[in-house]
Coordinates of C-alpha atoms in Angstrom, one line a residue:
Chain A
M2 CA 134.9 62.2 175.6
K3 CA 134.9 63.3 179.2
S4 CA 131.4 64.7 179.0
F5 CA 130.2 61.4 177.5
F6 CA 131.5 59.5 180.5
T7 CA 129.8 61.7 183.0
R8 CA 126.6 61.5 181.0
A9 CA 126.9 57.7 180.9
R10 CA 127.5 57.7 184.7
M11 CA 124.5 59.9 185.3
L12 CA 122.3 57.6 183.3
S13 CA 123.5 54.5 185.2
L14 CA 122.9 56.4 188.5
I15 CA 119.4 57.3 187.5
S16 CA 118.7 53.8 186.3
T17 CA 119.8 52.3 189.6
G18 CA 117.6 54.8 191.4
V19 CA 114.6 53.9 189.2
F20 CA 115.2 50.2 189.9
F21 CA 115.1 50.7 193.7
L22 CA 112.2 53.1 193.5
S23 CA 110.1 50.6 191.5
W24 CA 111.0 47.9 194.0
Q25 CA 109.9 50.1 196.9
G26 CA 106.7 51.1 195.1
L27 CA 105.8 47.5 194.2
A28 CA 106.5 46.3 197.8
M29 CA 104.3 49.1 199.3
W30 CA 101.5 48.3 196.9
L31 CA 101.7 44.5 197.5
N32 CA 102.2 44.9 201.2
S33 CA 103.1 41.2 201.6
P34 CA 106.0 39.3 203.3
V35 CA 106.9 37.8 199.9
L36 CA 108.3 41.1 198.8
P37 CA 109.7 43.2 201.7
D38 CA 110.4 46.9 201.0
V39 CA 113.9 48.3 200.4
I40 CA 114.3 49.9 203.8
H41 CA 113.5 46.7 205.6
V42 CA 115.9 44.7 203.5
A43 CA 118.6 47.4 204.2
Q44 CA 118.0 47.0 207.9
V45 CA 118.3 43.2 207.6
L46 CA 121.5 43.6 205.6
W47 CA 123.0 46.0 208.2
Q48 CA 122.2 43.6 211.0
A49 CA 123.7 40.6 209.1
I50 CA 126.9 42.6 208.5
I51 CA 127.4 43.9 212.1
S52 CA 126.5 40.5 213.6
G53 CA 129.4 39.1 211.5
E54 CA 127.2 36.4 210.0
L55 CA 127.2 37.7 206.5
P56 CA 131.0 38.5 206.4
H57 CA 131.7 35.0 207.6
H58 CA 129.6 33.2 205.0
L59 CA 130.4 35.6 202.2
G60 CA 134.1 35.2 203.1
I61 CA 133.9 31.4 202.9
T62 CA 132.2 31.6 199.6
L63 CA 134.7 34.1 198.2
M64 CA 137.5 31.8 199.4
R65 CA 136.0 28.9 197.5
L66 CA 135.4 31.2 194.5
G67 CA 139.0 32.4 194.5
L68 CA 140.5 28.9 194.8
S69 CA 138.3 27.1 192.2
F70 CA 138.6 30.1 189.8
S71 CA 142.4 30.1 190.1
I72 CA 142.7 26.4 189.5
A73 CA 140.3 26.5 186.6
M74 CA 142.0 29.4 184.9
L75 CA 145.5 28.0 185.4
L76 CA 144.7 24.6 184.1
G77 CA 142.4 26.0 181.4
C78 CA 145.1 28.4 180.0
A79 CA 147.7 25.6 180.0
F80 CA 145.4 23.1 178.2
G81 CA 143.9 25.7 176.0
I82 CA 147.3 26.9 174.7
A83 CA 148.4 23.3 174.3
L84 CA 145.3 22.3 172.3
G85 CA 145.5 25.5 170.2
R86 CA 149.1 24.9 169.3
N87 CA 149.0 21.2 168.7
Q88 CA 146.5 19.8 166.1
A89 CA 146.9 16.1 167.0
L90 CA 146.3 16.8 170.7
N91 CA 143.3 18.9 169.8
A92 CA 141.8 16.2 167.6
F93 CA 142.2 13.7 170.4
F94 CA 140.7 15.8 173.2
D95 CA 138.1 17.7 171.3
Q96 CA 135.5 15.0 172.0
W97 CA 136.2 15.0 175.7
L98 CA 135.7 18.8 175.7
V99 CA 132.3 18.4 174.0
I100 CA 131.3 15.8 176.6
F101 CA 132.4 17.9 179.6
L102 CA 130.8 21.0 178.2
N103 CA 127.5 19.2 178.1
I104 CA 127.4 17.5 181.5
P105 CA 124.9 19.5 183.6
A106 CA 126.6 21.2 186.6
L107 CA 124.2 19.4 189.0
V108 CA 125.5 16.0 187.8
T109 CA 129.1 16.9 188.4
I110 CA 128.3 18.2 191.9
I111 CA 126.3 15.1 192.9
L112 CA 129.0 12.8 191.5
C113 CA 131.8 14.6 193.2
Y114 CA 130.0 14.4 196.6
V115 CA 129.2 10.7 196.0
W116 CA 132.7 9.9 195.1
F117 CA 134.8 12.1 197.4
G118 CA 132.3 12.5 200.3
L119 CA 130.8 15.8 201.6
V120 CA 134.2 17.5 201.9
E121 CA 135.8 20.8 200.8
T122 CA 137.9 19.0 198.1
A123 CA 134.8 17.6 196.5
A124 CA 133.2 21.0 196.4
I125 CA 136.2 22.7 194.8
T126 CA 136.7 19.9 192.3
A127 CA 133.0 20.0 191.2
V128 CA 133.3 23.8 190.5
V129 CA 136.6 23.4 188.7
I130 CA 135.2 20.6 186.5
N131 CA 132.3 22.8 185.6
K132 CA 134.3 25.8 184.6
L133 CA 137.4 24.2 183.1
P134 CA 136.0 23.2 179.6
N135 CA 134.8 26.8 179.1
V136 CA 138.2 28.3 179.8
I137 CA 139.9 25.7 177.6
V138 CA 137.6 26.4 174.6
T139 CA 138.0 30.2 175.0
I140 CA 141.8 30.1 175.3
R141 CA 142.1 27.5 172.5
E142 CA 140.3 29.9 170.1
G143 CA 142.6 32.7 171.2
T144 CA 145.7 30.5 170.6
R145 CA 144.4 29.6 167.1
A146 CA 144.0 33.3 166.3
L147 CA 147.6 34.1 167.3
D148 CA 149.5 36.3 164.8
K149 CA 151.8 33.9 162.8
D150 CA 154.0 36.8 161.7
L151 CA 154.9 37.7 165.2
L152 CA 155.6 34.1 166.1
E153 CA 157.9 33.9 163.1
M154 CA 159.6 37.1 164.2
A155 CA 160.2 35.6 167.7
Q156 CA 161.5 32.4 166.2
S157 CA 163.9 34.1 163.8
F158 CA 165.2 36.3 166.6
R159 CA 165.7 33.1 168.7
F160 CA 163.3 34.1 171.5
S161 CA 163.3 31.4 174.2
K162 CA 160.0 29.5 174.8
L163 CA 159.4 31.5 178.0
K164 CA 160.1 34.8 176.3
T165 CA 157.8 34.0 173.4
L166 CA 155.0 33.0 175.9
R167 CA 155.4 36.1 178.0
H168 CA 156.0 38.8 175.3
V169 CA 154.4 37.4 172.2
I170 CA 151.6 34.9 173.1
W171 CA 150.3 36.1 176.4
P172 CA 149.5 39.8 175.3
Q173 CA 147.6 38.4 172.4
L174 CA 145.6 36.1 174.6
H175 CA 144.8 38.8 177.1
P176 CA 141.3 39.7 175.7
Y177 CA 140.4 36.0 175.7
V178 CA 141.7 35.6 179.3
M179 CA 139.6 38.6 180.3
A180 CA 136.5 37.1 178.6
A181 CA 137.1 33.8 180.3
T182 CA 137.6 35.6 183.6
R183 CA 134.4 37.6 183.4
S184 CA 132.2 34.7 182.3
G185 CA 134.1 32.5 184.7
I186 CA 133.3 34.6 187.8
A187 CA 129.7 34.8 186.8
L188 CA 129.4 31.1 186.2
I189 CA 131.3 30.0 189.3
W190 CA 129.3 32.2 191.7
K191 CA 126.2 30.4 190.6
I192 CA 127.6 26.9 190.8
I193 CA 129.2 27.5 194.1
L194 CA 125.9 28.3 195.7
V195 CA 124.4 25.0 194.5
V196 CA 127.5 23.2 195.7
E197 CA 127.1 24.8 199.2
L198 CA 123.4 24.2 199.3
L199 CA 123.9 20.5 198.6
G200 CA 126.8 19.5 200.7
R201 CA 128.4 22.2 202.9
S202 CA 127.5 23.6 206.3
D203 CA 128.7 27.1 205.6
G204 CA 128.8 29.7 202.8
M205 CA 126.2 31.8 201.0
G206 CA 124.5 28.8 199.5
Y207 CA 124.0 27.1 202.8
Q208 CA 122.6 30.3 204.3
L209 CA 120.2 30.8 201.5
H210 CA 119.0 27.2 202.0
I211 CA 118.2 28.0 205.6
F212 CA 116.4 31.3 204.7
F213 CA 114.4 29.4 202.1
Q214 CA 113.2 26.9 204.8
L215 CA 112.4 29.8 207.1
F216 CA 110.7 31.7 204.3
D217 CA 112.9 34.7 205.2
V218 CA 112.7 36.7 201.9
A219 CA 114.2 39.8 203.4
S220 CA 117.4 37.9 204.3
I221 CA 117.5 36.3 200.9
L222 CA 117.3 39.7 199.2
A223 CA 119.9 41.2 201.7
Y224 CA 122.4 38.4 200.9
T225 CA 121.7 38.8 197.2
I226 CA 122.5 42.6 197.3
A227 CA 125.7 41.9 199.2
F228 CA 126.6 39.3 196.5
V229 CA 126.0 41.6 193.5
A230 CA 127.9 44.4 195.3
V231 CA 131.0 42.2 195.8
I232 CA 131.0 41.1 192.1
Q233 CA 130.7 44.8 191.0
L234 CA 133.6 45.7 193.3
I235 CA 135.7 42.9 191.8
E236 CA 134.9 44.2 188.3
L237 CA 135.7 47.8 189.3
L238 CA 138.8 47.3 191.4
L239 CA 140.4 44.4 189.7
L240 CA 139.2 43.7 186.1
K241 CA 138.8 47.2 184.8
P242 CA 142.3 48.3 185.9
L243 CA 143.7 45.2 184.4
D244 CA 142.0 46.0 181.1
R245 CA 143.3 49.5 181.1
K246 CA 146.8 48.5 181.9
A247 CA 146.9 45.8 179.2
L248 CA 145.4 48.0 176.5
R249 CA 147.3 51.2 177.1
W250 CA 149.3 50.6 173.9
R251 CA 146.2 50.8 171.7
R252 CA 145.7 53.8 169.5
Chain B
M12 CA 187.1 31.3 154.6
N13 CA 184.5 33.3 156.4
D14 CA 182.1 33.0 153.5
F15 CA 178.4 32.2 153.9
L16 CA 177.4 29.4 151.7
I17 CA 173.8 29.0 150.5
Q18 CA 173.2 25.8 148.6
I19 CA 169.7 24.6 148.0
H20 CA 169.3 21.6 145.7
N21 CA 165.6 21.4 145.9
K22 CA 162.7 23.0 147.7
T23 CA 159.1 21.9 146.9
Y24 CA 155.7 22.9 148.1
P25 CA 152.9 20.5 148.2
D26 CA 150.0 21.6 146.0
K27 CA 147.0 21.8 148.3
Q28 CA 144.4 21.0 145.6
H29 CA 146.5 18.2 143.9
P30 CA 148.6 16.6 146.5
E31 CA 150.3 14.3 144.0
R32 CA 151.6 17.3 142.2
A33 CA 154.4 19.3 144.0
H34 CA 155.2 22.8 143.2
Q35 CA 159.0 23.2 142.8
A36 CA 160.0 26.5 144.3
I37 CA 163.8 26.4 144.2
Y38 CA 166.2 24.2 142.2
N39 CA 170.0 24.1 142.3
L40 CA 170.4 27.5 143.8
E41 CA 173.9 28.2 145.1
F42 CA 175.9 31.3 146.0
N43 CA 178.5 32.6 148.5
V44 CA 178.5 35.8 150.4
A45 CA 181.7 37.2 151.8
Q46 CA 181.8 38.7 155.3
H47 CA 180.5 42.3 155.5
E48 CA 179.4 42.1 151.9
F49 CA 176.1 43.8 150.9
V50 CA 174.3 41.5 148.4
C51 CA 171.0 42.4 146.7
L52 CA 168.8 39.6 145.5
V53 CA 166.7 40.8 142.5
G54 CA 164.0 38.7 140.9
P55 CA 160.4 38.8 139.7
S56 CA 157.8 39.0 142.4
G57 CA 156.6 35.5 143.5
C58 CA 159.8 33.9 142.5
G59 CA 160.5 32.6 146.0
K60 CA 162.8 35.3 147.4
T61 CA 161.0 35.3 150.8
T62 CA 161.0 31.5 150.9
L63 CA 164.8 31.7 150.5
L64 CA 165.2 34.2 153.3
N65 CA 162.9 32.1 155.5
I66 CA 165.1 29.1 154.8
I67 CA 168.3 31.0 155.7
A68 CA 166.6 32.3 158.9
G69 CA 165.7 28.8 160.0
L70 CA 161.9 29.4 159.8
D71 CA 161.6 26.8 157.0
T72 CA 163.5 23.6 157.4
Q73 CA 161.7 21.5 154.7
F74 CA 164.3 21.6 151.9
D75 CA 167.1 19.6 150.5
G76 CA 170.5 21.4 150.8
Q77 CA 172.6 23.3 153.3
I78 CA 173.1 26.7 154.7
V79 CA 176.5 27.3 156.1
L80 CA 176.7 30.3 158.3
P81 CA 180.1 31.0 160.1
G82 CA 180.3 32.7 163.4
T83 CA 178.4 31.9 166.6
K84 CA 176.4 28.7 166.8
P85 CA 173.5 29.0 166.2
A86 CA 174.2 31.9 164.0
K87 CA 172.6 35.2 165.0
I88 CA 170.2 36.4 162.3
G89 CA 168.8 39.8 162.1
Y90 CA 165.6 39.7 160.0
V91 CA 163.8 42.8 158.6
F92 CA 160.5 41.5 157.4
Q93 CA 158.4 43.1 154.7
N94 CA 156.0 44.2 157.5
P95 CA 157.8 45.6 160.5
R96 CA 156.4 42.9 162.8
L97 CA 156.9 44.9 166.0
L98 CA 155.2 43.8 169.2
P99 CA 152.4 46.4 169.5
W100 CA 152.3 46.2 173.3
H101 CA 155.9 47.2 173.8
T102 CA 157.4 50.6 173.1
V103 CA 160.0 51.2 170.4
R104 CA 162.8 50.9 172.8
E105 CA 161.4 47.7 174.5
N106 CA 160.9 46.1 171.1
I107 CA 164.6 46.5 170.3
E108 CA 165.8 45.5 173.8
L109 CA 163.7 42.4 173.8
A110 CA 165.5 41.1 170.7
C111 CA 168.9 41.5 172.4
H112 CA 169.0 38.4 174.6
E113 CA 172.3 39.4 176.2
G114 CA 171.1 42.9 176.8
I115 CA 172.3 46.0 174.9
D116 CA 174.4 48.8 176.1
A117 CA 172.1 51.8 176.6
R118 CA 174.6 54.1 174.8
I119 CA 174.8 51.9 171.7
L120 CA 171.0 51.8 171.6
D121 CA 170.8 55.6 172.0
D122 CA 173.3 55.9 169.2
L123 CA 171.3 53.6 166.9
L124 CA 168.1 55.4 167.6
E125 CA 169.8 58.7 166.9
T126 CA 171.3 57.5 163.6
M127 CA 167.8 56.4 162.5
Q128 CA 166.2 59.6 163.8
L129 CA 164.0 57.8 166.3
T130 CA 165.1 59.3 169.6
R131 CA 162.0 61.3 169.9
V132 CA 159.6 58.3 169.6
Q133 CA 161.6 55.7 171.5
Q134 CA 158.9 55.5 174.3
S135 CA 156.0 55.4 171.8
Y136 CA 154.0 52.3 170.9
P137 CA 154.3 51.0 167.4
E138 CA 150.6 51.8 166.6
H139 CA 151.4 55.5 167.0
L140 CA 154.2 55.4 164.4
S141 CA 154.1 55.9 160.6
L142 CA 155.0 53.0 158.4
G143 CA 158.4 54.5 157.6
M144 CA 159.2 54.9 161.3
S145 CA 158.1 51.3 162.1
R146 CA 160.4 50.1 159.3
R147 CA 163.3 52.0 160.8
V148 CA 162.6 50.5 164.2
A149 CA 162.6 47.0 162.6
I150 CA 166.0 47.8 160.9
I151 CA 167.5 48.9 164.3
R152 CA 166.2 45.8 165.9
A153 CA 168.0 43.7 163.4
F154 CA 171.2 45.7 163.7
A155 CA 171.1 45.8 167.5
I156 CA 171.5 42.1 168.0
N157 CA 174.9 42.4 166.1
P158 CA 173.9 39.6 163.7
D159 CA 176.2 37.3 161.8
I160 CA 173.9 38.0 158.8
L161 CA 171.2 40.5 158.2
L162 CA 168.2 39.5 156.0
M163 CA 166.1 42.3 154.6
D164 CA 162.9 41.5 152.7
E165 CA 162.0 44.5 150.6
P166 CA 162.0 46.8 153.7
F167 CA 161.1 49.9 151.7
V168 CA 158.2 48.5 149.7
S169 CA 155.0 50.6 149.9
L170 CA 156.8 53.7 151.2
D171 CA 156.5 56.8 149.1
A172 CA 159.6 57.6 147.1
P173 CA 161.0 60.4 149.3
T174 CA 160.5 58.4 152.5
A175 CA 162.0 55.3 150.9
R176 CA 165.1 57.4 149.8
Q177 CA 165.5 58.8 153.3
V178 CA 165.3 55.4 155.0
R179 CA 167.7 53.9 152.4
Q180 CA 170.2 56.6 153.1
L181 CA 169.8 56.1 156.9
L182 CA 170.3 52.4 156.3
M183 CA 173.5 53.0 154.4
Q184 CA 174.8 55.3 157.1
L185 CA 174.1 52.7 159.7
W186 CA 175.7 50.0 157.6
R187 CA 178.9 52.0 157.1
Q188 CA 179.1 52.6 160.9
R189 CA 178.5 49.0 161.7
P190 CA 179.4 46.8 158.7
H191 CA 177.4 43.5 158.6
T192 CA 176.9 40.8 156.0
V193 CA 173.6 41.7 154.3
L194 CA 171.2 39.9 152.0
F195 CA 168.7 42.4 150.7
V196 CA 165.7 41.3 148.6
T197 CA 164.2 43.8 146.2
H198 CA 162.7 44.0 142.8
D199 CA 163.8 47.6 142.2
L200 CA 167.1 47.5 140.2
R201 CA 167.9 51.2 141.0
E202 CA 167.6 50.5 144.7
A203 CA 169.8 47.4 144.3
I204 CA 172.5 49.4 142.4
A205 CA 172.4 52.2 145.0
L206 CA 172.9 49.7 147.9
A207 CA 174.8 46.6 146.8
D208 CA 178.4 45.4 146.4
R209 CA 176.9 42.7 144.3
I210 CA 173.6 41.9 142.7
I211 CA 172.4 38.3 142.3
F212 CA 169.6 38.0 139.7
L213 CA 167.2 35.2 140.4
S214 CA 164.9 33.4 137.9
N215 CA 161.2 32.6 138.0
P216 CA 160.4 29.3 139.8
P217 CA 162.0 26.9 140.1
M218 CA 164.3 29.6 141.3
H219 CA 168.1 29.6 140.5
V220 CA 170.8 32.1 140.0
V221 CA 170.8 33.7 136.6
R222 CA 173.5 36.4 136.9
D223 CA 175.9 37.4 139.6
I224 CA 177.2 40.9 139.0
P225 CA 179.5 43.1 141.1
I226 CA 178.6 46.8 141.4
P227 CA 181.8 49.0 141.2
L228 CA 180.1 52.3 142.1
S229 CA 181.7 54.5 144.9
A230 CA 179.7 55.6 147.9
K231 CA 179.5 59.1 146.5
Q232 CA 178.2 57.9 143.1
R233 CA 175.5 55.9 144.9
L234 CA 174.0 59.1 146.3
Q235 CA 173.3 60.6 142.8
E236 CA 170.6 59.6 140.4
S237 CA 172.7 59.8 137.2
P238 CA 175.5 57.3 137.8
I239 CA 172.9 54.8 139.1
E240 CA 170.8 55.3 136.0
Q241 CA 173.8 55.1 133.7
F242 CA 174.9 51.9 135.3
R243 CA 171.4 50.5 135.0
Q244 CA 171.4 51.2 131.3
T245 CA 174.8 49.6 130.8
L246 CA 173.7 46.5 132.7
L247 CA 170.5 46.1 130.7
S248 CA 172.3 46.5 127.4
Q249 CA 175.1 44.2 128.4
Y250 CA 172.8 41.5 129.8
P251 CA 169.4 41.7 128.0
D252 CA 168.2 38.5 129.7
I253 CA 167.9 40.3 133.1
A254 CA 165.3 42.8 131.8
R255 CA 162.5 40.1 131.9
L256 CA 163.4 39.4 135.6
L257 CA 162.5 42.9 136.7

């Protein structure tokens, strides 16, 4: 088992190396400002970090990500469990879900800005509205798949509602919550950039907009690398340990 | 005075394919259970024994009749299901502790675990246990809440004979230490004779009581095969109608 992991890790290291080498090779061969080479991008990235510009904008975007993600997950879990447990409620709201799932992200963003003005609340609301239906649908499926035997056990042993939620329902929903979290972070990242590009004067999206106007490809790539690195860190430091902790009981 | 009264006039299930036809599961079923009495319910499989236990446990409220359980209100019910139904993300010990809402004295729990020979695995997760062990955990969980009535739904089914015998003996040991009122469902007459103060024979659906027979064997006789087998033969010759309920 152990040797498999090191082998997998080796492979992923090699594959990352191959990726950057091909980029470097292609850039040297093209020799054009549309694709700067790795070293140049690394220099730009370093400059952006020590000037404080990148941490500032990245921080703001991360704050928006955290806030809208938390709101969407909280509401999504509550509604998802409610819809999964109550057939009448589900029959009523199912059509709403279908509608909201199919509204393009751009439309919600524009409407939020038109209705609430170019303010922070509008930005966060737009992201939440985009993400919420996905969370609800995922958690609803998880709730429908709950083990009835265990729920009966909880009922016959007179578990309180809170105890049932915490010890019987929540652990069963965990894989669904993790799935919603992973797809959620990936989706929200992308939507937030558009939100910032359209109506905010800070954040990664705003910066990328400026770089686009200046045709500054090196900065765009530098910001993208910072981006991907942060997401990988979240996965590695937050989600993976959560997975391990929650699944330690498995055989 | 402290008897449990089970009185079900009528229990029907809607037939899914033909909604106008209802399937009658239980009809005019009535019996009492004295406090600390061990009663076995014996009947053919599919006759509605599990339905009856679910009604008593309050899991099924769609019936016409009454269940009168003395003691605390609402009555504390220890249910040992056919499958152990342990929470797989909690250890053996946590599973038992979770069921005890007012908490449980650590020494009492240690004692229960020891009686059931589970001390060694108390920190293990249920997926790492054998079926026989999981069943014993489920039995402790039901005893630990100090219930007004203990419901057991064929807790030894699909165990191999030696394991079943071992768990049965451990159960009897536990019950003698902490007497509780028990309703024990089985379709194995030998098992019922070995365990019960009284056996209630139930019919095919619509289920009702066919015979209600006290078992006068001593604790010592119950440990041996021959007195049990002898009693079984007497029972079958005396009441030939129960043979078709087994």
